[in-house]
């Protein structure tokens, strides 16, 4: 009997991570779903009737490198070697940097950047040893262009993207793929918490918000079958973001216009609450 494919997911108690963990379950994968909020994750798994014979949940603080090793061991003991690691855990705290404290700096870099790096390292060691595996790291459109008002989040996601692209070149000859996904704003609790922050206006400047289903379609339609180095969603905003990063001085005049669009969208969303 052929072994079921195994996916290890972080940030699975909410937002993108939760939806994509469910998408793997629905497609018959064995899924080891993790989150620092273990109780919320376990409650969701029960609510969705995820089959216990091929789904397990566990607590994982991605900031703890030892916890990564122990949790990956538990996953492999339960289901065997991991085929796909999906690093979806992340946080965002909007605000102007000079108003934020050191704890906010640590929060973004420890969870978004170091958490992804620890997990990628630990999983890659196991995958390289058998010459197979795919690591998918969730970055952001903010990994492509600087976003004022979200400077700490931008810094952490630039780190995720740069690290992923560099490490991908190291492990590709050894049979392991790394893909970094850079989506625009997605309708999740992370988006909801930014509505009341004018500093986060650029988050709301897109013509439309992505749905978690858009990421599901891209993941299973393109990322897993083709194992690309990087994908942006949507591509049009990805090219705009890359242009902004390539020539920040030239594209600076766009920022006030995009900010006005974002502030208007925030007002509409607050009115609809």
mmCIF file of C-alpha atoms in Angstrom:
data_model
loop_
_atom_site.group_PDB
_atom_site.id
_atom_site.type_symbol
_atom_site.label_atom_id
_atom_site.label_comp_id
_atom_site.label_asym_id
_atom_site.label_seq_id
_atom_site.Cartn_x
_atom_site.Cartn_y
_atom_site.Cartn_z
ATOM 1 C CA UNK A 1 0.000 0.000 0.000
ATOM 2 C CA UNK A 2 1.403 3.386 -0.983
ATOM 3 C CA UNK A 3 2.176 5.754 1.891
ATOM 4 C CA UNK A 4 -0.055 8.824 2.100
ATOM 5 C CA UNK A 5 1.707 12.103 1.529
ATOM 6 C CA UNK A 6 2.477 13.939 4.761
ATOM 7 C CA UNK A 7 2.224 17.674 5.368
ATOM 8 C CA UNK A 8 3.395 19.579 8.448
ATOM 9 C CA UNK A 9 1.624 22.934 8.907
ATOM 10 C CA UNK A 10 2.363 25.810 11.293
ATOM 11 C CA UNK A 11 -0.087 28.544 12.245
ATOM 12 C CA UNK A 12 -2.944 26.105 11.682
ATOM 13 C CA UNK A 13 -5.328 27.504 14.299
ATOM 14 C CA UNK A 14 -6.331 30.548 12.271
ATOM 15 C CA UNK A 15 -6.351 32.288 8.923
ATOM 16 C CA UNK A 16 -4.374 30.975 5.982
ATOM 17 C CA UNK A 17 -2.726 28.163 7.935
ATOM 18 C CA UNK A 18 -6.048 26.808 9.159
ATOM 19 C CA UNK A 19 -7.636 26.888 5.724
ATOM 20 C CA UNK A 20 -4.705 25.247 3.981
ATOM 21 C CA UNK A 21 -4.388 22.561 6.651
ATOM 22 C CA UNK A 22 -8.030 21.733 5.960
ATOM 23 C CA UNK A 23 -7.365 21.722 2.228
ATOM 24 C CA UNK A 24 -4.635 19.110 2.690
ATOM 25 C CA UNK A 25 -6.996 17.035 4.849
ATOM 26 C CA UNK A 26 -9.747 17.263 2.231
ATOM 27 C CA UNK A 27 -7.338 15.943 -0.417
ATOM 28 C CA UNK A 28 -6.486 12.861 1.606
ATOM 29 C CA UNK A 29 -3.076 13.867 2.947
ATOM 30 C CA UNK A 30 -1.816 12.924 6.385
ATOM 31 C CA UNK A 31 -1.555 16.260 8.208
ATOM 32 C CA UNK A 32 0.370 17.215 11.313
ATOM 33 C CA UNK A 33 -1.151 20.604 12.191
ATOM 34 C CA UNK A 34 0.523 22.857 14.748
ATOM 35 C CA UNK A 35 -0.017 26.187 16.442
ATOM 36 C CA UNK A 36 0.951 27.892 19.679
ATOM 37 C CA UNK A 37 -2.826 27.968 20.357
ATOM 38 C CA UNK A 38 -3.195 24.200 20.617
ATOM 39 C CA UNK A 39 -6.650 24.257 22.254
ATOM 40 C CA UNK A 40 -8.153 26.419 19.508
ATOM 41 C CA UNK A 41 -6.600 24.190 16.865
ATOM 42 C CA UNK A 42 -7.837 20.980 18.487
ATOM 43 C CA UNK A 43 -11.343 22.432 18.838
ATOM 44 C CA UNK A 44 -11.402 23.346 15.148
ATOM 45 C CA UNK A 45 -10.189 19.869 14.185
ATOM 46 C CA UNK A 46 -13.064 18.330 16.153
ATOM 47 C CA UNK A 47 -15.569 20.778 14.675
ATOM 48 C CA UNK A 48 -14.440 19.880 11.154
ATOM 49 C CA UNK A 49 -14.359 16.164 11.962
ATOM 50 C CA UNK A 50 -10.801 15.785 10.706
ATOM 51 C CA UNK A 51 -10.106 12.027 10.681
ATOM 52 C CA UNK A 52 -7.904 11.083 13.630
ATOM 53 C CA UNK A 53 -6.216 8.273 11.705
ATOM 54 C CA UNK A 54 -4.465 10.762 9.427
ATOM 55 C CA UNK A 55 -4.609 14.109 11.264
ATOM 56 C CA UNK A 56 -2.786 15.091 14.434
ATOM 57 C CA UNK A 57 -2.584 18.443 16.225
ATOM 58 C CA UNK A 58 0.181 19.698 18.463
ATOM 59 C CA UNK A 59 1.378 22.821 20.221
ATOM 60 C CA UNK A 60 4.395 24.495 18.626
ATOM 61 C CA UNK A 61 6.060 27.776 19.472
ATOM 62 C CA UNK A 62 7.995 28.413 16.270
ATOM 63 C CA UNK A 63 10.413 30.664 18.174
ATOM 64 C CA UNK A 64 11.859 27.623 19.940
ATOM 65 C CA UNK A 65 14.367 25.693 17.814
ATOM 66 C CA UNK A 66 14.359 22.715 20.198
ATOM 67 C CA UNK A 67 10.573 22.551 20.045
ATOM 68 C CA UNK A 68 10.851 22.372 16.262
ATOM 69 C CA UNK A 69 13.058 19.278 16.493
ATOM 70 C CA UNK A 70 10.823 17.592 19.036
ATOM 71 C CA UNK A 71 7.619 18.315 17.104
ATOM 72 C CA UNK A 72 9.071 17.163 13.789
ATOM 73 C CA UNK A 73 10.157 13.960 15.549
ATOM 74 C CA UNK A 74 6.600 13.488 16.806
ATOM 75 C CA UNK A 75 5.200 14.050 13.325
ATOM 76 C CA UNK A 76 7.538 11.510 11.766
ATOM 77 C CA UNK A 77 6.821 9.004 14.529
ATOM 78 C CA UNK A 78 3.112 9.374 13.766
ATOM 79 C CA UNK A 79 3.052 9.517 9.972
ATOM 80 C CA UNK A 80 6.541 8.886 8.630
ATOM 81 C CA UNK A 81 8.777 11.254 6.655
ATOM 82 C CA UNK A 82 7.349 14.695 5.918
ATOM 83 C CA UNK A 83 6.820 15.476 2.247
ATOM 84 C CA UNK A 84 5.768 19.126 2.622
ATOM 85 C CA UNK A 85 6.412 21.690 5.329
ATOM 86 C CA UNK A 86 4.103 24.712 5.154
ATOM 87 C CA UNK A 87 5.369 27.608 7.273
ATOM 88 C CA UNK A 88 2.225 29.716 7.698
ATOM 89 C CA UNK A 89 2.641 31.008 11.274
ATOM 90 C CA UNK A 90 2.936 34.777 11.438
ATOM 91 C CA UNK A 91 2.014 37.961 13.299
ATOM 92 C CA UNK A 92 1.509 41.629 12.475
ATOM 93 C CA UNK A 93 1.350 44.707 14.697
ATOM 94 C CA UNK A 94 0.712 47.891 12.719
ATOM 95 C CA UNK A 95 2.289 51.136 13.854
ATOM 96 C CA UNK A 96 4.937 53.710 13.148
ATOM 97 C CA UNK A 97 8.281 52.292 14.243
ATOM 98 C CA UNK A 98 9.215 55.200 16.478
ATOM 99 C CA UNK A 99 6.011 54.531 18.451
ATOM 100 C CA UNK A 100 6.705 50.810 18.926
ATOM 101 C CA UNK A 101 8.786 49.196 21.645
ATOM 102 C CA UNK A 102 11.511 46.565 21.579
ATOM 103 C CA UNK A 103 8.987 43.827 22.287
ATOM 104 C CA UNK A 104 7.291 44.571 18.959
ATOM 105 C CA UNK A 105 10.637 44.242 17.175
ATOM 106 C CA UNK A 106 11.281 40.892 18.830
ATOM 107 C CA UNK A 107 7.756 39.653 18.134
ATOM 108 C CA UNK A 108 7.975 40.201 14.369
ATOM 109 C CA UNK A 109 11.506 38.945 13.891
ATOM 110 C CA UNK A 110 11.222 35.997 16.278
ATOM 111 C CA UNK A 111 7.963 34.590 14.885
ATOM 112 C CA UNK A 112 7.922 35.636 11.246
ATOM 113 C CA UNK A 113 11.610 35.445 10.416
ATOM 114 C CA UNK A 114 13.390 33.229 12.948
ATOM 115 C CA UNK A 115 10.414 30.884 13.286
ATOM 116 C CA UNK A 116 10.454 30.263 9.551
ATOM 117 C CA UNK A 117 14.235 29.878 9.491
ATOM 118 C CA UNK A 118 14.262 27.399 12.381
ATOM 119 C CA UNK A 119 11.560 25.287 10.767
ATOM 120 C CA UNK A 120 13.134 25.364 7.327
ATOM 121 C CA UNK A 121 16.505 24.344 8.754
ATOM 122 C CA UNK A 122 15.107 21.495 10.804
ATOM 123 C CA UNK A 123 12.908 20.117 8.036
ATOM 124 C CA UNK A 124 15.581 20.516 5.372
ATOM 125 C CA UNK A 125 18.083 18.445 7.341
ATOM 126 C CA UNK A 126 15.614 15.564 7.342
ATOM 127 C CA UNK A 127 14.613 16.025 3.706
ATOM 128 C CA UNK A 128 18.202 16.317 2.468
ATOM 129 C CA UNK A 129 19.088 13.056 4.197
ATOM 130 C CA UNK A 130 16.617 11.214 1.950
ATOM 131 C CA UNK A 131 16.931 13.496 -1.097
ATOM 132 C CA UNK A 132 13.279 14.565 -1.269
ATOM 133 C CA UNK A 133 10.896 17.141 0.128
ATOM 134 C CA UNK A 134 9.278 20.519 -0.419
ATOM 135 C CA UNK A 135 9.261 23.489 1.970
ATOM 136 C CA UNK A 136 6.709 26.246 1.354
ATOM 137 C CA UNK A 137 7.299 29.518 3.211
ATOM 138 C CA UNK A 138 4.548 32.103 3.402
ATOM 139 C CA UNK A 139 5.918 35.607 2.996
ATOM 140 C CA UNK A 140 3.856 38.567 1.772
ATOM 141 C CA UNK A 141 3.652 41.279 -0.833
ATOM 142 C CA UNK A 142 5.465 43.214 1.913
ATOM 143 C CA UNK A 143 8.453 40.972 1.222
ATOM 144 C CA UNK A 144 8.767 42.613 -2.202
ATOM 145 C CA UNK A 145 8.316 46.303 -1.439
ATOM 146 C CA UNK A 146 8.660 48.437 1.703
ATOM 147 C CA UNK A 147 5.357 49.220 3.388
ATOM 148 C CA UNK A 148 5.361 52.324 5.605
ATOM 149 C CA UNK A 149 3.270 51.777 8.707
ATOM 150 C CA UNK A 150 4.243 48.094 8.667
ATOM 151 C CA UNK A 151 8.009 48.485 8.746
ATOM 152 C CA UNK A 152 8.621 45.683 11.250
ATOM 153 C CA UNK A 153 6.365 43.303 9.364
ATOM 154 C CA UNK A 154 8.097 44.338 6.135
ATOM 155 C CA UNK A 155 11.518 43.669 7.647
ATOM 156 C CA UNK A 156 10.483 40.223 8.834
ATOM 157 C CA UNK A 157 8.961 39.236 5.497
ATOM 158 C CA UNK A 158 11.913 40.603 3.503
ATOM 159 C CA UNK A 159 13.986 38.265 5.691
ATOM 160 C CA UNK A 160 11.710 35.304 4.941
ATOM 161 C CA UNK A 161 11.922 35.907 1.207
ATOM 162 C CA UNK A 162 15.676 36.513 1.108
ATOM 163 C CA UNK A 163 16.403 33.500 3.273
ATOM 164 C CA UNK A 164 14.080 31.241 1.271
ATOM 165 C CA UNK A 165 15.546 32.247 -2.092
ATOM 166 C CA UNK A 166 19.109 31.790 -0.879
ATOM 167 C CA UNK A 167 18.557 28.472 0.886
ATOM 168 C CA UNK A 168 16.592 27.133 -2.079
ATOM 169 C CA UNK A 169 19.763 27.345 -4.157
ATOM 170 C CA UNK A 170 21.655 25.399 -1.507
ATOM 171 C CA UNK A 171 19.267 22.467 -1.247
ATOM 172 C CA UNK A 172 17.939 22.205 -4.821
ATOM 173 C CA UNK A 173 20.894 20.042 -5.961
ATOM 174 C CA UNK A 174 20.129 17.756 -3.002
ATOM 175 C CA UNK A 175 16.565 17.009 -4.089
ATOM 176 C CA UNK A 176 14.735 19.490 -1.839
ATOM 177 C CA UNK A 177 12.621 22.389 -3.125
ATOM 178 C CA UNK A 178 11.819 25.642 -1.325
ATOM 179 C CA UNK A 179 9.035 27.918 -2.531
ATOM 180 C CA UNK A 180 8.275 31.341 -1.097
ATOM 181 C CA UNK A 181 4.734 32.639 -1.573
ATOM 182 C CA UNK A 182 4.127 36.399 -1.599
ATOM 183 C CA UNK A 183 0.375 37.116 -1.486
ATOM 184 C CA UNK A 184 -1.366 40.458 -1.302
ATOM 185 C CA UNK A 185 -3.824 41.160 1.524
ATOM 186 C CA UNK A 186 -5.984 38.129 2.349
ATOM 187 C CA UNK A 187 -9.328 38.168 4.169
ATOM 188 C CA UNK A 188 -8.263 36.691 7.518
ATOM 189 C CA UNK A 189 -8.220 37.798 11.171
ATOM 190 C CA UNK A 190 -4.792 39.315 10.448
ATOM 191 C CA UNK A 191 -6.435 41.660 7.954
ATOM 192 C CA UNK A 192 -9.313 42.439 10.313
ATOM 193 C CA UNK A 193 -7.012 43.634 13.089
ATOM 194 C CA UNK A 194 -5.497 46.255 10.761
ATOM 195 C CA UNK A 195 -8.785 47.989 9.883
ATOM 196 C CA UNK A 196 -8.583 50.481 12.749
ATOM 197 C CA UNK A 197 -4.970 51.488 12.072
ATOM 198 C CA UNK A 198 -4.525 54.303 9.526
ATOM 199 C CA UNK A 199 -0.832 53.404 9.518
ATOM 200 C CA UNK A 200 -1.827 50.159 7.755
ATOM 201 C CA UNK A 201 -3.673 51.940 4.925
ATOM 202 C CA UNK A 202 -1.455 50.485 2.186
ATOM 203 C CA UNK A 203 -2.632 47.010 3.161
ATOM 204 C CA UNK A 204 -6.105 48.031 1.961
ATOM 205 C CA UNK A 205 -5.044 49.681 -1.305
ATOM 206 C CA UNK A 206 -5.534 46.613 -3.514
ATOM 207 C CA UNK A 207 -8.451 46.559 -6.007
ATOM 208 C CA UNK A 208 -9.744 43.505 -4.168
ATOM 209 C CA UNK A 209 -8.757 41.350 -1.231
ATOM 210 C CA UNK A 210 -7.652 37.790 -1.783
ATOM 211 C CA UNK A 211 -9.618 34.940 -0.253
ATOM 212 C CA UNK A 212 -7.983 31.968 1.434
ATOM 213 C CA UNK A 213 -9.374 29.893 -1.417
ATOM 214 C CA UNK A 214 -7.176 31.842 -3.843
ATOM 215 C CA UNK A 215 -4.110 30.612 -1.970
ATOM 216 C CA UNK A 216 -5.483 27.079 -1.925
ATOM 217 C CA UNK A 217 -5.928 27.142 -5.685
ATOM 218 C CA UNK A 218 -2.422 28.451 -6.215
ATOM 219 C CA UNK A 219 -0.863 25.998 -3.759
ATOM 220 C CA UNK A 220 -2.419 22.870 -5.242
ATOM 221 C CA UNK A 221 -2.612 24.072 -8.823
ATOM 222 C CA UNK A 222 0.877 25.487 -9.207
ATOM 223 C CA UNK A 223 3.148 25.391 -6.163
ATOM 224 C CA UNK A 224 3.032 21.716 -5.234
ATOM 225 C CA UNK A 225 3.029 20.302 -8.794
ATOM 226 C CA UNK A 226 5.677 22.664 -10.233
ATOM 227 C CA UNK A 227 7.718 23.584 -7.136
ATOM 228 C CA UNK A 228 8.588 27.131 -8.325
ATOM 229 C CA UNK A 229 11.131 29.225 -6.471
ATOM 230 C CA UNK A 230 8.720 32.123 -5.888
ATOM 231 C CA UNK A 231 5.105 32.995 -6.617
ATOM 232 C CA UNK A 232 3.211 36.260 -6.155
ATOM 233 C CA UNK A 233 -0.531 36.624 -5.928
ATOM 234 C CA UNK A 234 -1.873 38.413 -7.838
ATOM 235 C CA UNK A 235 0.928 38.699 -10.365
ATOM 236 C CA UNK A 236 0.013 42.269 -11.326
ATOM 237 C CA UNK A 237 0.489 43.537 -7.780
ATOM 238 C CA UNK A 238 3.639 41.446 -7.511
ATOM 239 C CA UNK A 239 5.190 43.242 -10.474
ATOM 240 C CA UNK A 240 4.152 46.615 -9.047
ATOM 241 C CA UNK A 241 5.749 45.709 -5.710
ATOM 242 C CA UNK A 242 8.956 44.567 -7.370
ATOM 243 C CA UNK A 243 9.117 47.781 -9.372
ATOM 244 C CA UNK A 244 8.685 49.761 -6.165
ATOM 245 C CA UNK A 245 11.555 47.866 -4.592
ATOM 246 C CA UNK A 246 13.742 48.211 -7.686
ATOM 247 C CA UNK A 247 13.274 51.972 -7.912
ATOM 248 C CA UNK A 248 11.879 53.244 -4.590
ATOM 249 C CA UNK A 249 12.620 56.851 -5.422
ATOM 250 C CA UNK A 250 10.811 56.733 -8.759
ATOM 251 C CA UNK A 251 7.724 54.999 -7.382
ATOM 252 C CA UNK A 252 7.459 57.094 -4.192
ATOM 253 C CA UNK A 253 4.815 59.401 -5.753
ATOM 254 C CA UNK A 254 2.457 56.394 -5.893
ATOM 255 C CA UNK A 255 2.458 56.018 -2.104
ATOM 256 C CA UNK A 256 0.150 58.962 -1.261
ATOM 257 C CA UNK A 257 -2.350 57.844 -3.908
ATOM 258 C CA UNK A 258 -2.326 54.250 -2.673
ATOM 259 C CA UNK A 259 -2.604 55.483 0.905
ATOM 260 C CA UNK A 260 -5.725 57.500 0.086
ATOM 261 C CA UNK A 261 -7.261 54.428 -1.560
ATOM 262 C CA UNK A 262 -6.435 52.336 1.478
ATOM 263 C CA UNK A 263 -7.853 54.848 3.950
ATOM 264 C CA UNK A 264 -11.101 54.982 1.958
ATOM 265 C CA UNK A 265 -11.319 51.192 2.003
ATOM 266 C CA UNK A 266 -10.710 51.136 5.763
ATOM 267 C CA UNK A 267 -13.540 53.633 6.292
ATOM 268 C CA UNK A 268 -15.909 51.482 4.242
ATOM 269 C CA UNK A 269 -14.975 48.364 6.175
ATOM 270 C CA UNK A 270 -15.444 50.084 9.530
ATOM 271 C CA UNK A 271 -18.852 51.352 8.403
ATOM 272 C CA UNK A 272 -19.870 47.810 7.484
ATOM 273 C CA UNK A 273 -19.029 46.400 10.907
#
